[in-house]
């Protein structure tokens, strides 16, 4: 007959308990979450609009959760590196990230297998619609006059720029041209390293049109070297109240634009999701966040969980359609 001493029993029980703890998979329920610092991954470089948005979110989150929220820039691969780091993180709530519109584009370009469905959607925080800019002394007084001129011009005569080939603003132009019943390449696209050099080329007379966000166009508009004819959104941007919407002038139009939102890896526990969504709503409603976004001219839009997931799915569908029409889809 085998006997156990009290000390031996305690040691055995401790071993069993330790083994069970070691065997617990990440993602288990955490009633005391968060009990340590949170990492917020930004897929783009320091100093840009996405980085700035990530940092104001982290700053206000820290005040709400009582733990450090550290922004880590994971750049490379046209956004693939950072978005991959978010999707492959342990699903325990201590690593989340700021998804950007590129997650609805990269798989169509054949850069990754990641899609919006690779994540646990938490909250949409920002949406910026494209606007159509022309040179300040352009003869077009409104967007309808520009549309008529585009239709009357032979394919390729008018030129546009504002991002690389297949970038978000290129796709916004493709969508608008299609809505006018024109081919995606009716206006020739001149690739650039972003909206700023595109706006400079516009002011210099090298191109005719720049589709980009109003905050990106603001320096040249304020300098009196460019004007915005319309914003491709249902409502005017409060920071640019004199810029009418495309809907006002030509009827309803759906357009792609840039957006940013917080997500975690798949498998994030429900109680952790609850806490994160509640905190992110407080961030979104805070004066600090509203003032910061307003000062930058960034748009704000809230959607949580399933609604945010549906928003991303619709963005993915729109991107796929535009990229296929432009011959840019590889998937």
XYZ file of C-alpha atoms in Angstrom:
331
model
C 0.000 0.000 0.000
C 1.414 3.333 -1.072
C 1.246 6.259 1.374
C 1.593 9.992 0.783
C 3.068 12.460 3.260
C 1.346 15.821 3.620
C 4.438 17.507 2.181
C 4.475 15.103 -0.754
C 0.793 15.707 -1.445
C 1.269 19.478 -1.438
C 4.277 19.175 -3.734
C 2.332 16.938 -6.112
C -0.635 19.294 -6.104
C 1.644 22.251 -6.779
C 3.204 20.426 -9.684
C -0.216 19.679 -11.161
C -1.295 23.298 -10.703
C 1.899 24.633 -12.278
C 1.509 22.266 -15.193
C -2.061 23.377 -15.745
C -1.020 27.036 -15.705
C 1.790 26.407 -18.169
C -0.682 24.596 -20.400
C -3.174 27.465 -20.524
C -3.402 28.937 -24.016
C -3.270 32.685 -24.602
C -6.716 34.217 -24.864
C -8.179 32.982 -21.584
C -10.599 35.186 -19.671
C -8.924 37.890 -17.564
C -11.060 39.512 -14.904
C -8.255 41.919 -13.872
C -7.405 43.049 -17.422
C -5.329 45.089 -18.008
C -2.762 44.351 -15.330
C 0.314 45.335 -17.358
C 1.272 47.608 -20.287
C -0.541 47.326 -23.629
C 1.225 47.493 -26.988
C -0.516 49.342 -29.815
C 1.013 48.443 -33.188
C 1.077 51.090 -35.910
C 1.782 49.601 -39.374
C 3.186 52.873 -40.696
C 6.144 55.108 -39.883
C 6.541 57.697 -37.163
C 5.416 61.214 -37.998
C 2.611 60.346 -40.420
C -1.132 60.686 -39.982
C -1.626 57.074 -38.901
C 1.166 57.343 -36.338
C -0.315 60.578 -34.975
C -3.747 58.962 -34.707
C -2.303 55.920 -32.927
C -0.493 58.122 -30.426
C -3.484 60.243 -29.455
C -5.529 57.046 -28.973
C -2.754 55.556 -26.817
C -2.388 58.754 -24.809
C -6.057 58.915 -23.865
C -6.277 55.135 -23.339
C -3.538 55.349 -20.716
C -5.620 57.806 -18.728
C -8.602 55.452 -18.835
C -6.960 52.077 -18.079
C -4.220 53.152 -15.666
C -1.559 51.234 -17.591
C 1.005 52.379 -20.185
C -0.129 52.023 -23.802
C 2.995 51.919 -25.944
C 2.846 52.670 -29.683
C 5.222 50.475 -31.680
C 5.782 51.257 -35.359
C 6.116 48.030 -37.355
C 6.744 49.190 -40.888
C 7.598 47.535 -44.184
C 6.061 45.608 -47.040
C 3.534 48.346 -47.873
C 1.826 47.752 -44.543
C 2.099 43.958 -44.564
C 4.649 43.754 -41.713
C 2.598 45.714 -39.202
C -0.750 44.193 -40.100
C 0.810 40.729 -39.819
C 2.175 41.549 -36.365
C -1.327 42.503 -35.204
C -2.926 39.345 -36.590
C -0.295 36.981 -35.124
C -0.134 38.510 -31.635
C -1.248 36.487 -28.621
C -5.028 36.974 -28.217
C -4.799 38.247 -24.647
C -5.511 41.946 -25.195
C -1.971 43.097 -24.501
C -1.144 43.587 -28.181
C -3.671 45.365 -30.362
C -3.207 47.522 -33.428
C -4.445 50.295 -35.665
C -5.679 48.772 -38.923
C -5.707 51.002 -41.995
C -7.557 50.875 -45.310
C -4.624 48.981 -46.836
C -5.884 45.781 -45.161
C -8.726 45.913 -47.709
C -6.233 46.341 -50.554
C -3.102 44.265 -49.922
C -4.558 40.843 -50.630
C -6.012 42.082 -53.935
C -2.489 43.142 -54.854
C -1.165 39.667 -54.043
C 0.986 40.983 -51.182
C -0.531 38.889 -48.383
C -3.329 36.485 -47.464
C -4.518 38.830 -44.707
C -8.016 40.279 -45.050
C -10.292 42.205 -42.658
C -11.555 38.826 -41.437
C -8.089 38.027 -40.027
C -8.826 40.129 -36.915
C -11.167 40.755 -34.020
C -12.713 44.130 -34.949
C -13.019 46.493 -31.991
C -13.669 50.064 -33.129
C -13.587 52.254 -36.194
C -12.049 55.609 -35.204
C -11.423 57.686 -38.322
C -12.623 58.057 -41.915
C -11.323 60.597 -44.444
C -13.075 60.915 -47.771
C -11.293 61.995 -50.941
C -11.822 65.432 -52.400
C -11.173 66.606 -55.945
C -8.587 69.392 -56.263
C -7.661 71.476 -59.310
C -5.281 74.400 -59.818
C -6.453 77.699 -58.332
C -6.770 79.365 -61.736
C -8.473 76.361 -63.313
C -11.514 77.290 -65.418
C -13.702 74.761 -63.569
C -15.986 76.468 -61.069
C -17.556 73.281 -59.717
C -17.290 69.508 -59.935
C -19.963 69.241 -62.644
C -17.970 71.471 -64.974
C -14.893 69.299 -64.387
C -16.920 66.129 -65.010
C -18.229 67.553 -68.300
C -14.684 68.483 -69.343
C -13.415 64.991 -68.529
C -16.174 63.410 -70.602
C -15.442 65.715 -73.534
C -11.683 65.168 -73.428
C -10.069 62.295 -75.330
C -8.760 59.438 -73.133
C -5.446 60.293 -71.522
C -5.495 64.021 -72.218
C -6.177 64.997 -68.618
C -3.754 63.788 -65.945
C -4.131 63.119 -62.234
C -1.821 62.233 -59.360
C -1.687 61.984 -55.568
C -0.327 58.525 -54.722
C 1.342 55.520 -56.302
C -0.234 53.371 -59.002
C -3.099 51.484 -57.368
C -2.991 53.599 -54.206
C -6.095 54.695 -52.356
C -6.533 58.020 -54.161
C -5.967 56.394 -57.541
C -8.762 53.964 -56.726
C -11.006 56.831 -55.603
C -10.545 58.431 -59.026
C -11.218 55.095 -60.760
C -14.492 54.770 -58.855
C -15.581 58.276 -59.793
C -14.708 57.785 -63.470
C -16.722 54.551 -63.512
C -19.704 56.379 -62.007
C -19.451 58.807 -64.948
C -19.617 55.875 -67.367
C -15.942 56.215 -68.324
C -13.061 53.761 -68.469
C -10.767 53.647 -65.396
C -7.862 55.049 -67.430
C -9.791 57.849 -69.147
C -7.806 60.255 -66.953
C -4.147 59.230 -67.050
C -2.645 58.478 -63.651
C 0.822 59.863 -62.885
C 2.278 57.988 -59.873
C 3.704 60.073 -57.037
C 5.093 59.491 -53.559
C 1.990 60.867 -51.922
C -0.500 63.699 -51.988
C 2.018 66.441 -51.105
C 4.182 66.034 -54.232
C 1.004 65.534 -56.260
C -0.349 68.859 -55.027
C 2.962 70.546 -55.836
C 2.812 69.161 -59.370
C -0.775 70.392 -59.650
C 0.176 73.924 -58.578
C 3.054 73.877 -61.066
C 0.706 72.913 -63.889
C 2.149 69.470 -64.518
C -1.155 67.683 -63.877
C -4.830 68.625 -63.898
C -6.448 66.843 -60.950
C -5.454 65.565 -57.506
C -7.895 63.354 -55.611
C -6.800 63.297 -51.948
C -8.110 64.163 -48.511
C -8.795 67.791 -47.660
C -6.204 67.862 -44.840
C -3.566 66.771 -47.351
C -4.668 69.449 -49.825
C -4.948 72.210 -47.227
C -1.405 73.680 -47.510
C -1.792 74.401 -51.227
C -5.402 75.570 -50.794
C -4.407 77.940 -47.972
C -1.527 79.220 -50.127
C -4.028 80.112 -52.864
C -2.444 77.719 -55.359
C -5.219 75.116 -55.516
C -8.948 74.804 -54.938
C -11.184 71.923 -53.977
C -14.304 71.391 -56.061
C -16.007 68.676 -54.000
C -15.590 66.145 -51.254
C -16.735 62.619 -52.152
C -18.710 62.088 -48.961
C -22.353 62.250 -47.833
C -21.661 65.302 -45.626
C -19.338 68.290 -45.698
C -16.169 68.262 -43.594
C -16.761 70.690 -40.676
C -13.162 71.913 -41.025
C -13.809 72.804 -44.683
C -17.438 74.009 -44.648
C -17.162 75.812 -47.989
C -16.283 72.654 -49.915
C -19.558 71.097 -51.159
C -20.123 67.358 -51.410
C -20.292 65.517 -54.692
C -23.760 64.352 -53.648
C -24.972 67.968 -53.463
C -23.848 68.714 -57.005
C -24.245 65.470 -58.907
C -26.331 63.109 -56.799
C -25.452 60.183 -54.484
C -22.051 58.589 -54.980
C -20.205 55.913 -53.000
C -16.466 56.405 -52.806
C -13.475 54.727 -51.253
C -11.503 56.702 -48.690
C -8.928 56.223 -45.983
C -9.951 54.842 -42.620
C -8.332 53.660 -39.404
C -9.626 51.475 -36.586
C -8.499 49.371 -33.642
C -8.476 45.581 -33.821
C -6.868 42.613 -32.146
C -5.930 39.133 -33.292
C -8.657 36.568 -33.796
C -9.731 34.751 -30.648
C -9.742 37.757 -28.335
C -11.826 36.797 -25.258
C -15.268 38.366 -24.950
C -14.561 40.021 -21.593
C -11.361 41.600 -22.929
C -13.276 42.820 -25.991
C -15.905 44.333 -23.679
C -13.307 46.294 -21.739
C -11.394 47.457 -24.806
C -14.500 48.601 -26.678
C -15.759 50.492 -23.620
C -12.402 52.242 -23.199
C -12.099 53.024 -26.914
C -15.568 54.604 -26.878
C -14.416 56.813 -24.008
C -11.356 57.736 -26.063
C -13.492 58.499 -29.114
C -15.864 60.698 -27.072
C -13.068 62.508 -25.219
C -12.331 66.189 -25.749
C -8.645 65.379 -26.265
C -9.364 63.049 -29.173
C -11.976 65.289 -30.790
C -9.788 68.377 -30.509
C -6.745 66.589 -31.903
C -8.572 65.129 -34.882
C -10.295 68.437 -35.586
C -6.979 70.316 -35.481
C -5.604 67.924 -38.095
C -8.748 68.098 -40.215
C -9.207 64.325 -39.768
C -12.723 62.927 -39.905
C -14.123 60.879 -37.029
C -16.543 57.991 -37.344
C -17.475 55.341 -34.787
C -18.489 51.732 -35.340
C -17.842 48.838 -32.998
C -17.381 45.084 -33.296
C -19.696 43.583 -35.913
C -20.589 46.973 -37.394
C -16.897 47.775 -37.801
C -16.364 44.339 -39.326
C -19.156 45.003 -41.834
C -17.615 48.386 -42.636
C -14.287 46.689 -43.410
C -15.984 44.024 -45.522
C -17.692 46.720 -47.613
C -14.389 48.556 -48.000
C -12.791 45.293 -49.116
C -15.524 44.771 -51.707
C -15.186 48.317 -53.049
C -11.412 48.040 -53.264
C -11.647 44.749 -55.095
C -14.055 46.173 -57.662
C -11.918 49.269 -58.276
C -8.674 47.333 -58.513
C -10.142 44.778 -60.889
C -11.555 47.560 -63.070
C -8.146 49.230 -63.167
C -6.388 45.957 -63.956
C -4.477 46.112 -60.678
C -5.885 43.062 -58.888
C -3.663 39.995 -58.772
C -5.798 37.823 -56.499
